[in-house]
Coordinates of C-alpha atoms in Angstrom, one line a residue:
Chain A
X225 CA -14.1 108.5 4.7
X226 CA -10.7 109.2 3.3
X227 CA -11.4 106.8 0.4
X228 CA -14.6 108.7 -0.5
X229 CA -12.9 112.0 -0.2
X230 CA -9.9 110.8 -2.3
X231 CA -12.3 109.4 -4.9
X232 CA -14.2 112.7 -5.1
X233 CA -11.0 114.8 -5.4
X234 CA -9.6 112.4 -8.1
X235 CA -12.9 112.5 -10.1
X236 CA -12.9 116.3 -9.8
X237 CA -9.4 116.6 -11.1
X238 CA -10.2 114.2 -13.9
X239 CA -13.3 116.2 -14.8
X240 CA -11.2 119.4 -14.8
X241 CA -8.5 117.9 -17.0
X242 CA -11.1 116.5 -19.4
X243 CA -12.9 119.9 -19.6
X244 CA -9.6 121.7 -20.3
X245 CA -7.7 119.3 -22.6
X246 CA -10.0 116.7 -24.1
X247 CA -12.9 116.3 -26.5
X248 CA -13.7 112.9 -25.0
X249 CA -17.4 112.5 -24.4
X250 CA -17.6 109.4 -22.2
X251 CA -20.5 109.3 -19.9
X252 CA -21.6 111.7 -17.2
X253 CA -23.7 109.6 -14.9
X254 CA -26.2 111.1 -12.5
X255 CA -29.0 109.7 -10.4
X256 CA -32.4 111.1 -11.1
X257 CA -35.8 110.4 -9.9
X258 CA -34.6 109.3 -6.5
X259 CA -37.6 108.3 -4.5
X260 CA -38.1 106.9 -1.0
X261 CA -41.5 105.4 0.1
X262 CA -42.7 102.8 2.6
X263 CA -45.3 100.3 3.4
X264 CA -45.9 98.8 6.8
X265 CA -42.9 96.4 6.4
X266 CA -40.7 97.7 3.6
X267 CA -38.9 100.8 2.6
X268 CA -38.9 101.2 -1.2
X269 CA -36.0 102.9 -3.0
X270 CA -36.5 103.9 -6.6
X271 CA -33.9 105.6 -8.8
X272 CA -32.8 106.0 -12.4
X273 CA -29.3 106.5 -13.6
X274 CA -29.3 109.0 -16.5
X275 CA -26.6 109.6 -19.2
X276 CA -24.7 106.6 -17.7
X277 CA -24.5 104.1 -20.5
X278 CA -25.0 105.9 -23.8
X279 CA -21.4 106.0 -25.0
X280 CA -19.1 102.9 -25.3
X281 CA -21.3 100.7 -23.1
X282 CA -23.2 99.0 -26.0
X283 CA -20.0 97.5 -27.3
X284 CA -19.0 96.4 -23.7
X285 CA -22.3 94.7 -23.1
X286 CA -22.1 93.1 -26.6
X287 CA -18.7 91.6 -25.8
X288 CA -20.4 88.7 -24.0
X289 CA -18.6 89.5 -20.7
X290 CA -21.2 89.8 -17.9
X291 CA -21.3 93.4 -16.5
X292 CA -22.5 94.2 -13.0
X293 CA -23.9 97.6 -12.0
X294 CA -23.7 98.1 -8.3
X295 CA -26.1 100.4 -6.3
X296 CA -24.9 100.9 -2.8
X297 CA -27.3 102.1 -0.1
X298 CA -26.1 103.6 3.1
X299 CA -28.8 103.7 5.9
X300 CA -28.4 106.0 8.8
X301 CA -31.1 106.6 11.4
X302 CA -31.5 109.1 14.2
X303 CA -30.4 106.4 16.7
X304 CA -27.6 104.8 14.8
X305 CA -26.2 103.3 11.7
X306 CA -28.2 100.5 10.1
X307 CA -25.7 99.2 7.6
X308 CA -25.1 99.1 3.9
X309 CA -27.1 97.3 1.2
X310 CA -25.6 96.5 -2.2
X311 CA -28.0 95.9 -5.1
X312 CA -26.6 94.6 -8.4
X313 CA -28.1 94.7 -11.9
X314 CA -26.3 92.2 -14.1
X315 CA -26.2 92.4 -17.9
X316 CA -25.1 89.4 -19.9
X317 CA -25.2 88.8 -23.6
X318 CA -25.4 85.5 -25.5
X319 CA -23.1 85.9 -28.6
X320 CA -24.8 82.9 -30.3
X321 CA -28.4 84.2 -30.0
X322 CA -27.8 87.9 -29.8
X323 CA -30.1 88.1 -26.7
X324 CA -29.3 90.2 -23.6
X325 CA -30.3 89.0 -20.2
X326 CA -30.9 91.6 -17.4
X327 CA -30.9 90.2 -14.0
X328 CA -32.1 92.3 -11.1
X329 CA -32.1 91.2 -7.5
X330 CA -35.4 89.8 -6.3
X331 CA -37.0 90.0 -9.7
X332 CA -37.3 87.6 -12.7
X333 CA -34.7 88.0 -15.5
X334 CA -35.6 90.1 -18.4
X335 CA -34.6 89.0 -22.0
X336 CA -34.3 91.4 -24.9
X337 CA -32.7 92.0 -28.2
X338 CA -33.1 95.7 -27.9
X339 CA -30.0 97.5 -26.6
X340 CA -32.1 100.6 -25.7
X341 CA -34.3 98.5 -23.5
X342 CA -31.2 96.9 -21.9
X343 CA -29.7 100.4 -21.2
X344 CA -33.0 101.6 -19.6
X345 CA -33.3 98.5 -17.4
X346 CA -29.7 98.6 -16.4
X347 CA -30.1 102.1 -15.3
X348 CA -33.3 101.5 -13.3
X349 CA -33.2 100.6 -9.6
X350 CA -36.1 99.4 -7.5
X351 CA -35.4 97.7 -4.2
X352 CA -37.4 96.9 -1.1
X353 CA -35.7 96.9 2.3
X354 CA -37.3 95.7 5.5
X355 CA -37.2 98.2 8.4
X356 CA -37.9 98.8 12.0
X357 CA -40.0 101.8 13.1
X358 CA -37.5 102.5 15.8
X359 CA -35.0 103.6 13.2
X360 CA -37.0 106.8 13.1
X361 CA -35.9 109.5 10.7
X362 CA -33.8 107.5 8.2
X363 CA -31.2 109.1 5.9
X364 CA -30.6 107.1 2.8
X365 CA -27.5 107.7 0.6
X366 CA -27.3 106.0 -2.8
X367 CA -24.3 105.7 -5.0
X368 CA -23.7 103.7 -8.2
X369 CA -20.4 102.1 -9.3
X370 CA -19.0 99.8 -11.9
X371 CA -16.6 96.9 -11.1
X372 CA -13.5 95.7 -13.0
X373 CA -14.3 93.2 -15.7
X374 CA -12.2 90.3 -16.7
X375 CA -11.9 89.6 -20.4
X376 CA -11.3 85.8 -20.4
X377 CA -10.3 85.5 -24.0
X378 CA -7.7 88.3 -23.7
X379 CA -6.7 87.4 -20.1
X380 CA -7.0 91.0 -19.2
X381 CA -8.8 92.9 -16.4
X382 CA -10.1 96.4 -17.0
X383 CA -11.8 99.0 -14.9
X384 CA -15.2 100.1 -16.2
X385 CA -15.2 103.3 -14.1
X386 CA -13.0 104.7 -16.8
X387 CA -16.1 105.1 -18.9
X388 CA -17.7 107.1 -16.1
X389 CA -14.5 109.2 -15.8
X390 CA -14.1 107.7 -12.3
X391 CA -17.2 109.6 -11.1
X392 CA -19.5 107.8 -8.7
X393 CA -23.0 109.3 -9.1
X394 CA -24.9 109.7 -5.9
X395 CA -28.1 110.9 -4.3
X396 CA -29.5 111.1 -0.8
X397 CA -32.8 111.6 0.9
X398 CA -34.6 111.0 4.1
X399 CA -37.8 109.5 5.3
X400 CA -39.6 109.3 8.7
X401 CA -40.3 105.7 9.4
X402 CA -42.4 106.3 12.6
X403 CA -44.9 108.3 10.7
X404 CA -48.1 106.4 9.8
X405 CA -49.3 106.9 6.2
Chain B
X269 CA 1.7 151.1 -19.7
X270 CA 3.8 149.7 -16.8
X271 CA 6.7 147.6 -17.9
X272 CA 6.4 143.8 -17.1
X273 CA 8.9 142.6 -14.6
X274 CA 11.6 140.2 -15.7
X275 CA 10.0 137.4 -13.6
X276 CA 6.6 137.8 -15.3
X277 CA 8.2 137.9 -18.8
X278 CA 10.1 134.7 -18.1
X279 CA 6.9 133.1 -16.8
X280 CA 4.9 134.1 -19.9
X281 CA 7.6 132.8 -22.2
X282 CA 7.8 129.6 -20.2
X283 CA 4.0 129.2 -20.2
X284 CA 3.7 129.9 -23.9
X285 CA 6.5 127.7 -25.1
X286 CA 6.3 124.6 -22.8
X287 CA 2.6 124.5 -21.9
X288 CA 1.5 125.6 -25.3
X289 CA 3.6 122.8 -26.9
X290 CA 2.2 120.3 -24.5
X291 CA -1.4 121.4 -25.3
X292 CA -0.7 121.1 -29.0
X293 CA 0.8 117.6 -28.5
X294 CA -2.3 116.6 -26.5
X295 CA -4.6 117.8 -29.2
X296 CA -2.8 115.7 -31.7
X297 CA -3.1 112.6 -29.5
X298 CA -6.8 113.3 -28.7
X299 CA -7.5 113.7 -32.5
X300 CA -5.8 110.3 -33.2
X301 CA -7.8 108.7 -30.4
X302 CA -11.0 110.0 -31.9
X303 CA -10.1 108.5 -35.3
X304 CA -9.4 105.1 -33.8
X305 CA -12.6 105.2 -31.8
X306 CA -14.7 106.1 -34.9
X307 CA -13.0 103.4 -36.9
X308 CA -13.7 100.9 -34.1
X309 CA -17.4 101.7 -33.8
X310 CA -17.8 100.8 -37.5
X311 CA -16.3 97.4 -37.1
X312 CA -19.1 94.9 -36.8
X313 CA -18.7 91.1 -37.3
X314 CA -21.0 89.4 -34.8
X315 CA -24.2 89.4 -36.9
X316 CA -22.4 87.9 -40.0
X317 CA -20.7 85.2 -37.9
X318 CA -24.0 84.4 -36.1
X319 CA -25.6 83.5 -39.5
X320 CA -23.0 80.8 -40.2
X321 CA -23.5 79.0 -36.8
X322 CA -25.8 76.4 -38.4
X323 CA -23.1 75.1 -40.9
X324 CA -21.8 72.5 -38.6
X325 CA -21.3 72.1 -34.8
X326 CA -17.6 72.4 -35.3
X327 CA -17.9 75.5 -37.4
X328 CA -20.5 77.0 -35.0
X329 CA -18.1 76.6 -32.1
X330 CA -15.2 78.1 -34.1
X331 CA -17.5 81.0 -35.1
X332 CA -18.6 81.5 -31.4
X333 CA -15.0 81.5 -30.3
X334 CA -14.0 84.0 -32.9
X335 CA -17.0 86.2 -32.0
X336 CA -16.0 86.1 -28.3
X337 CA -12.4 87.0 -29.1
X338 CA -13.4 89.8 -31.4
X339 CA -16.1 91.2 -29.1
X340 CA -13.9 91.2 -26.0
X341 CA -11.1 92.7 -28.0
X342 CA -13.3 95.5 -29.3
X343 CA -14.7 96.2 -25.8
X344 CA -11.2 96.2 -24.3
X345 CA -9.8 98.5 -27.0
X346 CA -12.8 100.9 -26.3
X347 CA -12.0 100.9 -22.6
X348 CA -8.3 101.3 -23.2
X349 CA -8.9 104.2 -25.6
X350 CA -11.1 106.0 -23.1
X351 CA -8.6 105.4 -20.4
X352 CA -5.8 106.6 -22.6
X353 CA -7.7 109.9 -23.4
X354 CA -8.4 110.5 -19.7
X355 CA -4.9 109.7 -18.6
X356 CA -3.3 111.9 -21.3
X357 CA -5.3 115.0 -20.3
X358 CA -4.8 114.2 -16.6
X359 CA -1.1 113.8 -17.0
X360 CA -1.0 117.1 -19.0
X361 CA -2.9 118.9 -16.2
X362 CA -0.5 117.5 -13.6
X363 CA 2.6 118.4 -15.7
X364 CA 1.3 122.0 -16.1
X365 CA 0.5 122.4 -12.4
X366 CA 3.7 120.8 -11.2
X367 CA 5.9 122.6 -13.8
X368 CA 4.3 125.9 -12.9
X369 CA 4.8 125.3 -9.2
X370 CA 8.4 124.2 -9.7
X371 CA 9.0 127.2 -12.0
X372 CA 7.6 129.6 -9.4
X373 CA 9.6 128.0 -6.6
X374 CA 12.8 128.2 -8.6
X375 CA 12.1 131.8 -9.6
X376 CA 11.5 132.7 -6.0
X377 CA 14.7 130.9 -4.9
X378 CA 16.6 132.9 -7.5
X379 CA 14.8 136.1 -6.8
X380 CA 15.2 136.1 -3.0
X381 CA 19.1 135.9 -3.1
X382 CA 19.2 138.4 -5.9
X383 CA 17.3 140.8 -3.6
X384 CA 19.7 140.0 -0.8
X385 CA 22.6 140.8 -3.2
X386 CA 21.0 144.1 -4.3
X387 CA 20.5 145.2 -0.6
X388 CA 24.1 144.1 0.1
X389 CA 25.5 146.1 -2.9
X390 CA 23.4 149.1 -1.7
X391 CA 25.2 148.8 1.7
X392 CA 28.6 148.5 0.0
X393 CA 27.7 151.6 -2.0
X394 CA 27.0 153.4 1.3
X395 CA 30.4 152.4 2.5
X396 CA 29.5 149.5 4.8
X397 CA 32.0 146.9 3.6
X398 CA 31.4 144.6 6.6
X399 CA 28.2 143.2 5.0
X400 CA 28.2 139.4 4.7
X401 CA 25.7 137.1 3.0
X402 CA 24.8 133.6 4.3
X403 CA 26.0 131.1 1.7
X404 CA 22.7 129.1 1.4
X405 CA 20.6 128.1 -1.6
X406 CA 21.3 126.7 -5.0
X407 CA 25.0 125.9 -5.9
X408 CA 25.2 128.8 -8.4
X409 CA 23.7 131.2 -6.0
X410 CA 26.0 129.9 -3.2
X411 CA 29.0 130.5 -5.6
X412 CA 27.7 134.0 -6.4
X413 CA 27.2 134.9 -2.7
X414 CA 30.7 133.4 -1.9
X415 CA 32.3 135.7 -4.5
X416 CA 30.3 138.6 -3.1
X417 CA 31.5 137.9 0.4
X418 CA 35.1 137.5 -0.8
X419 CA 34.8 140.9 -2.6
X420 CA 33.3 142.6 0.4
X421 CA 36.1 141.2 2.6
X422 CA 38.7 142.4 0.1
X423 CA 37.1 145.8 0.0
X424 CA 36.9 146.0 3.8
X425 CA 40.6 145.0 4.0
X426 CA 41.5 147.6 1.3
X427 CA 39.4 150.2 3.1
X428 CA 41.2 149.4 6.4
X429 CA 44.6 149.6 4.7
X430 CA 43.7 152.9 3.0
X431 CA 42.5 154.4 6.3
X432 CA 45.7 153.3 8.0
X433 CA 47.8 154.8 5.1
X434 CA 45.7 158.0 5.1
X435 CA 46.1 158.4 8.9
X436 CA 49.8 157.7 8.6
X437 CA 50.1 160.3 5.8
X438 CA 48.1 162.8 7.8
X439 CA 50.4 162.3 10.8
X440 CA 53.5 162.6 8.6
X441 CA 52.2 165.8 7.0
X442 CA 51.1 167.2 10.3
X443 CA 54.4 166.3 11.9
X444 CA 56.3 168.0 9.0
X445 CA 54.2 171.1 9.2
X446 CA 54.3 171.3 13.0
X447 CA 58.0 170.8 13.0
X448 CA 58.5 173.5 10.4
X449 CA 56.1 175.9 12.0
X450 CA 57.5 175.4 15.5
X451 CA 61.1 175.5 14.2
X452 CA 60.5 178.9 12.5
X453 CA 59.8 180.9 15.6
X454 CA 62.2 178.8 17.7
X455 CA 65.2 179.9 15.6
X456 CA 64.9 183.6 16.3
X457 CA 64.1 182.9 20.0
X458 CA 67.2 180.8 20.2
X459 CA 69.3 183.4 18.4
X460 CA 67.9 186.2 20.7
X461 CA 68.8 184.2 23.8
X462 CA 72.2 183.3 22.5
X463 CA 72.8 187.0 21.7
X464 CA 71.8 188.0 25.3
X465 CA 73.9 185.2 26.7
X466 CA 77.0 186.2 24.7
X467 CA 76.6 189.9 25.7
X468 CA 76.3 188.9 29.4
X469 CA 79.5 186.9 29.0
X470 CA 81.5 189.5 27.1
X471 CA 80.1 192.9 28.1
X472 CA 77.4 192.7 30.9
X473 CA 77.1 196.4 31.2
X474 CA 75.7 196.9 27.8
X475 CA 73.2 194.1 27.9
X476 CA 70.4 196.6 28.3
X477 CA 71.1 197.9 24.9
X478 CA 69.8 194.7 23.2
X479 CA 67.5 193.4 26.0
X480 CA 64.4 195.3 24.7
X481 CA 64.9 194.2 21.1
X482 CA 65.6 190.6 22.1
X483 CA 62.6 190.4 24.4
X484 CA 60.4 191.9 21.6
X485 CA 61.6 189.2 19.2
X486 CA 60.9 186.5 21.7
X487 CA 57.5 187.9 22.5
X488 CA 56.6 188.1 18.8
X489 CA 57.7 184.6 18.1
X490 CA 55.8 183.3 21.2
X491 CA 52.7 185.1 19.8
X492 CA 53.3 183.3 16.5
X493 CA 53.4 180.0 18.3
X494 CA 50.1 180.8 20.1
X495 CA 48.4 181.7 16.8
X496 CA 49.6 178.4 15.3
X497 CA 48.1 176.5 18.3
X498 CA 44.9 178.5 17.9
X499 CA 44.6 177.5 14.2
X500 CA 45.0 173.8 14.9
X501 CA 42.6 174.1 17.8
X502 CA 39.9 175.9 15.7
X503 CA 40.2 173.3 12.9
X504 CA 39.8 170.5 15.4
X505 CA 36.8 172.1 17.1
X506 CA 34.8 173.0 14.0
X507 CA 32.0 170.5 14.3
X508 CA 28.5 171.4 15.6
X509 CA 27.5 174.9 14.8
X510 CA 25.4 177.0 17.3
X511 CA 23.0 178.3 14.6
X512 CA 21.3 181.7 15.2
X513 CA 19.6 184.3 13.1
X514 CA 22.3 186.7 11.8
X515 CA 22.2 189.9 9.7
X516 CA 25.1 189.2 7.3
X517 CA 25.4 192.9 6.2
X518 CA 25.8 194.0 9.8
X519 CA 28.4 191.3 10.5
X520 CA 30.3 192.0 7.3
X521 CA 30.4 195.8 8.0
X522 CA 31.8 195.1 11.5
X523 CA 34.5 192.8 10.2
X524 CA 35.5 194.9 7.3
X525 CA 35.7 198.1 9.4
X526 CA 38.8 196.9 11.2
X527 CA 40.6 196.6 7.8
X528 CA 39.5 199.9 6.3
X529 CA 42.2 201.9 7.8
X530 CA 44.9 199.9 6.0
X531 CA 43.2 198.5 2.9
X532 CA 40.8 199.7 0.2
X533 CA 37.8 197.5 0.6
X534 CA 34.5 198.3 -1.3
X535 CA 31.3 197.3 0.3
X536 CA 28.1 196.6 -1.6
X537 CA 25.7 195.1 0.9
X538 CA 22.0 194.4 0.5
X539 CA 20.1 195.0 3.7
X540 CA 17.2 193.2 5.4
X541 CA 18.7 189.8 4.7
X542 CA 18.8 187.2 7.5
X543 CA 20.6 183.9 7.6
X544 CA 20.9 181.1 10.1
X545 CA 24.6 180.7 10.9
X546 CA 27.0 180.2 13.8
X547 CA 28.2 183.8 14.4
X548 CA 31.7 182.8 15.4
X549 CA 32.0 180.5 12.3
X550 CA 30.8 183.4 10.1
X551 CA 33.5 185.7 11.5
X552 CA 36.2 183.0 11.1
X553 CA 35.2 182.4 7.5
X554 CA 35.1 186.0 6.5
X555 CA 38.3 186.9 8.3
X556 CA 40.1 184.0 6.7
X557 CA 39.0 184.7 3.2
X558 CA 39.5 188.4 3.6
X559 CA 43.0 187.9 5.0
X560 CA 43.8 185.5 2.1
X561 CA 42.5 188.2 -0.4
X562 CA 44.8 190.8 1.2
X563 CA 47.8 188.4 1.2
X564 CA 47.1 187.5 -2.5
X565 CA 47.5 191.2 -3.4
X566 CA 51.2 192.0 -3.2
X567 CA 50.7 195.8 -3.8
X568 CA 47.7 198.1 -4.0
X569 CA 45.0 195.6 -3.0
X570 CA 41.5 196.4 -4.2
X571 CA 39.0 194.2 -2.5
X572 CA 35.2 194.1 -3.1
X573 CA 32.7 192.6 -0.7
X574 CA 29.2 192.0 -2.1
X575 CA 26.1 190.8 -0.5
X576 CA 22.8 190.3 -2.5
X577 CA 19.7 188.2 -2.6
X578 CA 19.2 185.6 -5.3
X579 CA 16.0 183.6 -5.2
X580 CA 15.7 182.4 -1.6
X581 CA 19.4 182.6 -1.0
X582 CA 21.8 185.2 0.4
X583 CA 24.9 185.4 -1.9
X584 CA 28.2 186.7 -0.4
X585 CA 31.2 187.4 -2.6
X586 CA 34.7 188.5 -1.7
X587 CA 36.6 189.6 -4.8
X588 CA 40.2 190.5 -5.0
X589 CA 42.6 191.7 -7.7
X590 CA 45.5 189.5 -6.5
X591 CA 47.7 187.0 -8.2
X592 CA 44.9 184.5 -8.5
X593 CA 45.1 180.7 -8.2
X594 CA 46.5 178.3 -10.8
X595 CA 43.9 175.9 -12.3
X596 CA 45.6 172.8 -10.9
X597 CA 45.7 174.3 -7.4
X598 CA 42.0 175.3 -7.5
X599 CA 41.0 171.6 -6.9
X600 CA 43.3 171.4 -3.8
X601 CA 42.9 174.7 -2.0
X602 CA 40.4 173.3 0.5
X603 CA 42.7 170.4 1.4
X604 CA 44.2 170.6 4.9
X605 CA 47.9 171.8 4.9
X606 CA 47.8 172.7 1.2
X607 CA 49.3 176.2 0.7
X608 CA 51.3 178.1 -1.8
X609 CA 52.0 180.8 0.7
X610 CA 55.4 181.1 2.5
X611 CA 53.7 181.6 5.9
X612 CA 50.8 179.9 7.5
X613 CA 49.7 176.4 8.3
X614 CA 47.7 175.6 5.2
X615 CA 44.6 175.1 7.4
X616 CA 42.9 178.5 6.7
X617 CA 40.8 177.5 3.6
X618 CA 40.3 173.9 4.9
X619 CA 38.8 175.5 8.0
X620 CA 36.7 177.8 5.8
X621 CA 35.3 174.8 3.8
X622 CA 34.6 172.8 7.0
X623 CA 32.8 175.7 8.7
X624 CA 30.8 176.4 5.5
X625 CA 29.8 172.8 5.3
X626 CA 28.7 172.5 8.9
X627 CA 26.6 175.6 8.4
X628 CA 24.9 174.2 5.3
X629 CA 26.3 176.8 2.9
X630 CA 27.9 176.3 -0.5
X631 CA 31.2 177.7 -1.4
X632 CA 32.3 178.5 -5.0
X633 CA 35.7 179.8 -6.2
X634 CA 36.5 181.4 -9.5
X635 CA 40.1 182.5 -10.2
X636 CA 42.4 183.4 -13.0
X637 CA 46.1 183.7 -12.5
X638 CA 47.1 187.4 -12.6
X639 CA 43.5 188.7 -12.5
X640 CA 42.3 187.8 -9.0
X641 CA 39.9 185.5 -7.2
X642 CA 36.3 185.4 -6.3
X643 CA 35.1 183.4 -3.3
X644 CA 31.3 183.2 -3.2
X645 CA 29.1 181.7 -0.4
X646 CA 25.5 180.8 -1.0
X647 CA 23.5 180.6 2.2
X648 CA 19.8 179.9 2.6
X649 CA 17.9 183.0 3.6
X650 CA 15.8 182.6 6.7
X651 CA 12.9 184.8 7.7
X652 CA 12.9 186.0 11.3

């Protein structure tokens, strides 16, 4: 809890300092189109990250270093906590062929030469989670984050959250799992 | 427009100079960062290197290695630049917040002891030299407070010494005056007794011839001693007045009447004036000043007593045509035991001033040597 609070305070201070003293654009990621739906067996979570990768990321993706984009889901029902799920979209680039590979969990890899398609797919989340009806009214919190990447040729590790100004975009919603559609 | 306080002016100056300078410096850094970023975005090698990958396997591997190094380097520089820009502005914000907070703390730590010092100097001004400040705070402030405490201790010591010296001087003067005043009547009493004693020894039958005269001298001198004791007693008791509404014209007429048979005193008294004054004190004041006026006129005294209204005050003047008071003596005439007369204790005018003060009236004296004096009292008029 304190980590989350500290992170929010830090990102707010960074945003304030940027607003006051810098012309740096960076990226201002936000989660849009957050949707929760269900079938008899699965809960479907759909979301889109907007304004998250437009600046600086094309050169990061094109460096050939695989980049993971983490989507963390926090599931809390009326009768208890049902754990976290982490879904990762992975972007890698073949410097020899100039082709990007987008790997999403549970889905076949997508190959593309178009950076705009890569950015769109990287920002898109679609995941199915099995559930129990007993969970009842389920609150789902989604947050996105970027890991540190290691540049092998340079022998250097760097935090990609810098490009999001240390801001973790998030969204939440709820769905009644007992209700029959 | 209200003048800005010193603290606010210092704060504005501090903010303009230091924070303004930092903001300008930050803008320069941000501008340079932007230039590097723009230049970096235009550097593109990968597509050109990719085209030569078919030359040979060895060349192709070399080219791929170069591409990896270049691409990773470019990405790392991009991230580092972004991080640098964020950190620069973040550090600037932290510096501004911290420096402002430190500035305000320091100012308040200076301001608080300065207020303490101001209050303490106010107390010193009011005569309280025992004020002592706790020597806490910054070293400079501690030093200042320590100097202040030393000064107040010195002042207190000087005040104590002065009080002791003053008391000693008063006792010396008093002893001198008392000795002189008591000795004066004692000498004729002693002489009268000696004379009676001698006559009783030498010619007891004729003692009656000088008895009446000797007894008269003794009685007169004893009366003088009683008056002396009365003067001292009155001066010591002149404290709280019993204020009452008084018609000054009526009181003045009554007092002056007892002198009219012997002296020429002109009365010019406005009627229907009322003052709030202790009646006994009023009589003592007028009698003293009137007697002084008479004593000041060696021959043919012409005295004028005036009473008139001026604004909301009753103004009372006693004017004589006597020898007047020298300019250097005018400043001292109300000091106890100061007198240029050959008789008296020197307490008369001191008592007048003291009684005038306790009855909230103002006393003014005008005098020219050889022309006479004018003693004026200004007393607030009261409606019944």
